Every structure is written in C-alpha cells, then in structure tokens.
CSV table of C-alpha atoms in Angstrom, one decimal:
chain,number,residue,atom,x,y,z
A,1,UNK,CA,-3.3,9.6,4.5
A,2,UNK,CA,-3.0,11.1,8.0
A,3,UNK,CA,-3.1,14.6,6.5
A,4,UNK,CA,-6.7,14.1,5.2
A,5,UNK,CA,-9.6,15.8,6.9
A,6,UNK,CA,-11.6,12.6,6.7
A,7,UNK,CA,-10.5,9.2,8.1
A,8,UNK,CA,-11.0,7.6,4.7
A,9,UNK,CA,-9.9,8.3,1.1
A,10,UNK,CA,-12.5,9.8,-1.2
A,11,UNK,CA,-11.9,8.0,-4.5
A,12,UNK,CA,-13.5,10.8,-6.5
A,13,UNK,CA,-10.7,13.1,-5.4
A,14,UNK,CA,-8.1,10.9,-7.0
A,15,UNK,CA,-6.7,12.2,-10.3
A,16,UNK,CA,-9.1,11.5,-13.3
A,17,UNK,CA,-11.5,9.3,-11.2
A,18,UNK,CA,-14.5,11.0,-12.7
A,19,UNK,CA,-13.1,10.6,-16.2
A,20,UNK,CA,-13.9,7.1,-17.4
A,21,UNK,CA,-12.9,7.6,-21.0
A,22,UNK,CA,-10.6,4.6,-21.4
A,23,UNK,CA,-12.8,2.3,-23.4
A,24,UNK,CA,-10.5,-0.7,-22.6
A,25,UNK,CA,-11.9,-0.6,-19.1
A,26,UNK,CA,-15.0,1.6,-19.1
A,27,UNK,CA,-18.0,2.0,-21.3
A,28,UNK,CA,-20.8,4.6,-21.0
A,29,UNK,CA,-24.1,3.0,-19.7
A,30,UNK,CA,-26.0,5.8,-21.6
A,31,UNK,CA,-24.2,4.9,-24.8
A,32,UNK,CA,-24.8,1.2,-24.3
A,33,UNK,CA,-28.5,1.8,-23.6
A,34,UNK,CA,-28.8,3.9,-26.9
A,35,UNK,CA,-27.0,1.1,-28.8
A,36,UNK,CA,-29.4,-1.5,-27.4
A,37,UNK,CA,-32.5,0.7,-27.9
A,38,UNK,CA,-33.4,0.8,-24.2
A,39,UNK,CA,-32.8,3.0,-21.1
A,40,UNK,CA,-30.1,3.1,-18.5
A,41,UNK,CA,-32.7,2.4,-15.8
A,42,UNK,CA,-33.7,-0.8,-17.6
A,43,UNK,CA,-30.1,-2.0,-17.8
A,44,UNK,CA,-29.7,-1.2,-14.1
A,45,UNK,CA,-32.8,-3.0,-13.0
A,46,UNK,CA,-32.2,-6.0,-10.8
A,47,UNK,CA,-32.6,-9.5,-12.1
A,48,UNK,CA,-34.8,-12.0,-10.2
A,49,UNK,CA,-33.1,-15.4,-9.8
A,50,UNK,CA,-34.6,-18.6,-8.4
A,51,UNK,CA,-31.9,-20.6,-6.5
A,52,UNK,CA,-32.9,-23.8,-4.7
A,53,UNK,CA,-36.5,-22.5,-4.3
A,54,UNK,CA,-35.5,-19.1,-3.0
A,55,UNK,CA,-36.1,-15.9,-5.0
A,56,UNK,CA,-33.3,-13.3,-5.1
A,57,UNK,CA,-33.2,-9.8,-6.6
A,58,UNK,CA,-29.6,-9.3,-7.8
A,59,UNK,CA,-28.3,-6.0,-9.0
A,60,UNK,CA,-25.5,-3.6,-8.6
A,61,UNK,CA,-23.7,-3.4,-5.2
A,62,UNK,CA,-23.3,0.1,-3.8
A,63,UNK,CA,-20.0,0.0,-1.9
A,64,UNK,CA,-19.3,2.8,0.6
A,65,UNK,CA,-17.3,3.6,3.7
A,66,UNK,CA,-19.2,3.1,7.0
A,67,UNK,CA,-19.2,6.9,7.5
A,68,UNK,CA,-21.7,7.5,4.7
A,69,UNK,CA,-24.5,8.8,6.9
A,70,UNK,CA,-26.3,10.4,3.9
A,71,UNK,CA,-27.4,7.0,2.7
A,72,UNK,CA,-30.3,6.8,5.1
A,73,UNK,CA,-32.3,9.7,3.6
A,74,UNK,CA,-31.5,8.4,0.1
A,75,UNK,CA,-33.0,5.0,1.0
A,76,UNK,CA,-36.0,6.6,2.7
A,77,UNK,CA,-36.6,8.9,-0.3
A,78,UNK,CA,-35.8,6.2,-2.9
A,79,UNK,CA,-33.4,8.6,-4.6
A,80,UNK,CA,-31.0,5.9,-5.9
A,81,UNK,CA,-32.9,4.1,-8.6
A,82,UNK,CA,-32.5,0.3,-8.8
A,83,UNK,CA,-30.6,0.1,-5.5
A,84,UNK,CA,-30.7,-3.6,-4.4
A,85,UNK,CA,-27.7,-4.0,-2.2
A,86,UNK,CA,-25.1,-2.0,-0.1
A,87,UNK,CA,-21.8,-3.0,1.4
A,88,UNK,CA,-20.6,-0.8,4.3
A,89,UNK,CA,-16.9,-1.1,4.5
A,90,UNK,CA,-15.0,-1.2,7.8
A,91,UNK,CA,-11.9,-2.6,6.1
A,92,UNK,CA,-9.6,-0.9,3.7
A,93,UNK,CA,-11.8,2.2,3.2
A,94,UNK,CA,-11.2,3.1,6.9
A,95,UNK,CA,-7.9,3.9,8.6
A,96,UNK,CA,-7.2,1.8,11.7
A,97,UNK,CA,-7.2,4.9,13.8
A,98,UNK,CA,-10.7,5.7,12.7
A,99,UNK,CA,-12.2,2.2,13.1
A,100,UNK,CA,-14.0,2.8,16.4
A,101,UNK,CA,-15.6,6.0,15.0
A,102,UNK,CA,-16.6,4.1,11.8
A,103,UNK,CA,-18.2,1.3,13.8
A,104,UNK,CA,-20.2,3.9,15.8
A,105,UNK,CA,-21.3,5.6,12.6
A,106,UNK,CA,-22.3,2.3,11.0
A,107,UNK,CA,-24.2,1.3,14.2
A,108,UNK,CA,-26.2,4.6,14.0
A,109,UNK,CA,-26.9,4.1,10.3
A,110,UNK,CA,-28.1,0.6,10.9
A,111,UNK,CA,-30.3,1.7,13.8
A,112,UNK,CA,-31.9,4.4,11.6
A,113,UNK,CA,-32.4,1.9,8.8
A,114,UNK,CA,-34.0,-0.6,11.3
A,115,UNK,CA,-36.4,2.1,12.3
A,116,UNK,CA,-37.3,2.8,8.6
A,117,UNK,CA,-37.9,-0.9,8.0
A,118,UNK,CA,-40.2,-1.0,11.1
A,119,UNK,CA,-42.2,1.8,9.4
A,120,UNK,CA,-42.5,-0.3,6.2
A,121,UNK,CA,-39.7,1.1,4.1
A,122,UNK,CA,-38.2,-1.5,1.8
A,123,UNK,CA,-34.4,-1.8,2.4
A,124,UNK,CA,-31.8,-3.0,0.0
A,125,UNK,CA,-29.7,-6.0,1.1
A,126,UNK,CA,-27.2,-4.8,3.6
A,127,UNK,CA,-23.7,-6.2,4.0
A,128,UNK,CA,-20.8,-5.2,6.3
A,129,UNK,CA,-17.3,-5.7,5.2
A,130,UNK,CA,-15.2,-6.6,8.2
A,131,UNK,CA,-11.4,-6.7,8.5
A,132,UNK,CA,-10.5,-10.1,10.0
A,133,UNK,CA,-12.1,-13.1,11.7
A,134,UNK,CA,-11.5,-11.4,15.1
A,135,UNK,CA,-13.2,-8.3,13.8
A,136,UNK,CA,-16.2,-10.3,12.6
A,137,UNK,CA,-16.6,-11.7,16.1
A,138,UNK,CA,-16.4,-8.2,17.5
A,139,UNK,CA,-19.0,-6.8,15.1
A,140,UNK,CA,-21.4,-9.6,15.7
A,141,UNK,CA,-21.4,-8.8,19.4
A,142,UNK,CA,-21.3,-5.0,19.1
A,143,UNK,CA,-24.1,-4.9,16.5
A,144,UNK,CA,-26.3,-7.5,18.1
A,145,UNK,CA,-29.2,-5.1,18.5
A,146,UNK,CA,-29.2,-4.1,14.8
A,147,UNK,CA,-28.1,-7.3,13.3
A,148,UNK,CA,-31.5,-8.4,12.2
A,149,UNK,CA,-31.4,-6.0,9.2
A,150,UNK,CA,-27.9,-7.0,8.1
A,151,UNK,CA,-28.1,-9.5,5.3
A,152,UNK,CA,-24.5,-10.7,5.6
A,153,UNK,CA,-20.9,-10.0,6.0
A,154,UNK,CA,-18.2,-9.6,3.4
A,155,UNK,CA,-15.0,-11.5,4.4
A,156,UNK,CA,-12.0,-9.7,2.8
A,157,UNK,CA,-8.8,-11.4,1.6
A,158,UNK,CA,-10.3,-14.8,2.3
A,159,UNK,CA,-7.7,-17.6,2.0
A,160,UNK,CA,-6.4,-20.8,3.6
A,161,UNK,CA,-4.8,-18.8,6.3
A,162,UNK,CA,-8.0,-17.4,7.7
A,163,UNK,CA,-10.7,-19.7,6.3
A,164,UNK,CA,-10.8,-21.9,9.4
A,165,UNK,CA,-11.2,-18.9,11.8
A,166,UNK,CA,-14.0,-17.4,9.7
A,167,UNK,CA,-15.8,-20.7,9.4
A,168,UNK,CA,-15.5,-21.4,13.1
A,169,UNK,CA,-17.4,-18.1,13.8
A,170,UNK,CA,-20.0,-19.0,11.2
A,171,UNK,CA,-20.5,-22.5,12.7
A,172,UNK,CA,-20.8,-21.0,16.3
A,173,UNK,CA,-23.4,-18.5,15.1
A,174,UNK,CA,-25.4,-21.2,13.4
A,175,UNK,CA,-25.1,-23.6,16.4
A,176,UNK,CA,-26.5,-20.8,18.6
A,177,UNK,CA,-29.5,-20.5,16.2
A,178,UNK,CA,-28.4,-17.2,14.6
A,179,UNK,CA,-28.6,-16.8,10.9
A,180,UNK,CA,-25.4,-15.6,9.3
A,181,UNK,CA,-24.6,-15.2,5.7
A,182,UNK,CA,-21.1,-14.5,4.5
A,183,UNK,CA,-19.5,-13.5,1.2
A,184,UNK,CA,-15.9,-14.5,1.1
A,185,UNK,CA,-13.8,-12.3,-1.2
A,186,UNK,CA,-10.8,-13.7,-2.9
A,187,UNK,CA,-8.3,-11.0,-3.6
A,188,UNK,CA,-5.0,-11.0,-5.5
A,189,UNK,CA,-2.0,-9.7,-3.6
C-alpha cells in the first residue's frame, strides 16, 4: 500500500502470519524431526542430485524482496544453515514506483556478493525474479557487471502470451555466447 513506510509488503506483518497452527497447511519441522528421530537441520540439508552428468545441490529457496540488504552479512557469516538458493524478487514484492530503487539495491547486493565470492566465500545459487520479458532484457543489460554470480532468472506468470518473448531473449543471449538459465513459473490467475 502507498501508506506503508517501505516500498514492499512485509508478510510477517499480515494477521497471523507467524502462527502456522493450521495443520491442514502447515506442520512443525521440529515436530516432524522428533517423529522421525532426527534433527531439523538434517531435514533442511540439501540433496545432491546427478542430472545428465551434472551435480546439483537442491534445497529450500529463500525468497526475498530485492531490498533485503542484510542478506550479505548473513551469507558471509554463514548464519542461515543449509542455505542453498535465494530468489531476489523484483516483481510482485516491489511496488512499481519503487522498482528503480529495488534494482539499485539489488545491484549493490550482487556487487557485495561478487566481492565475497572473489575472496573465496561460497555463495548459494542466486536467482532474480523479473517482471516481464522487457524487464528481463533491461536487467540483463543493467546488471552486466554482476551477472556472473547470478545463477538464473525466475520468469513469473509464464504462459503462451509471453513465452515467445522470453525465449527470444534466451536465444539471443545464448547466440551471443552468454550463459542464461531461466526458471519459468506457471501461476494460476
């Protein structure tokens, strides 16, 4: 809402967001770990998959608005156990009027993470959720200097109406010799 201090909605401020007591939808990880005779950390540990000769560590995805600058020290200090991947959202977590500021914030975060990686810090997989095919093209250009640490891009609301536009961008990037991975997201309306 325009009346909010921040240019995004903090989900934990929504009514009852911290109270996941509806067992139809939520189950305590601690409770599950006790039932299975293990620890929550073990249940959160990423799996290693071999797919077509490539090894992937797959785990939970930490999803956050692109304004989340406190993620850099958390990655540097290893304070989020089992963190394997992050999606920085530039789409529905960010108001349109705050998009430029969110992009600037994310660019700064990625630059800091790039510096950490150069010092030997292991990074999680990093994804950027864009808004539209046009926005993907813009982000690819604007983030060219930090793109090397971005694992891929989340393509929201992917459907037959935008698939050709997204795929044209992917093909152009590959034709130019640039690696680009995308994660199309199918969403119900």
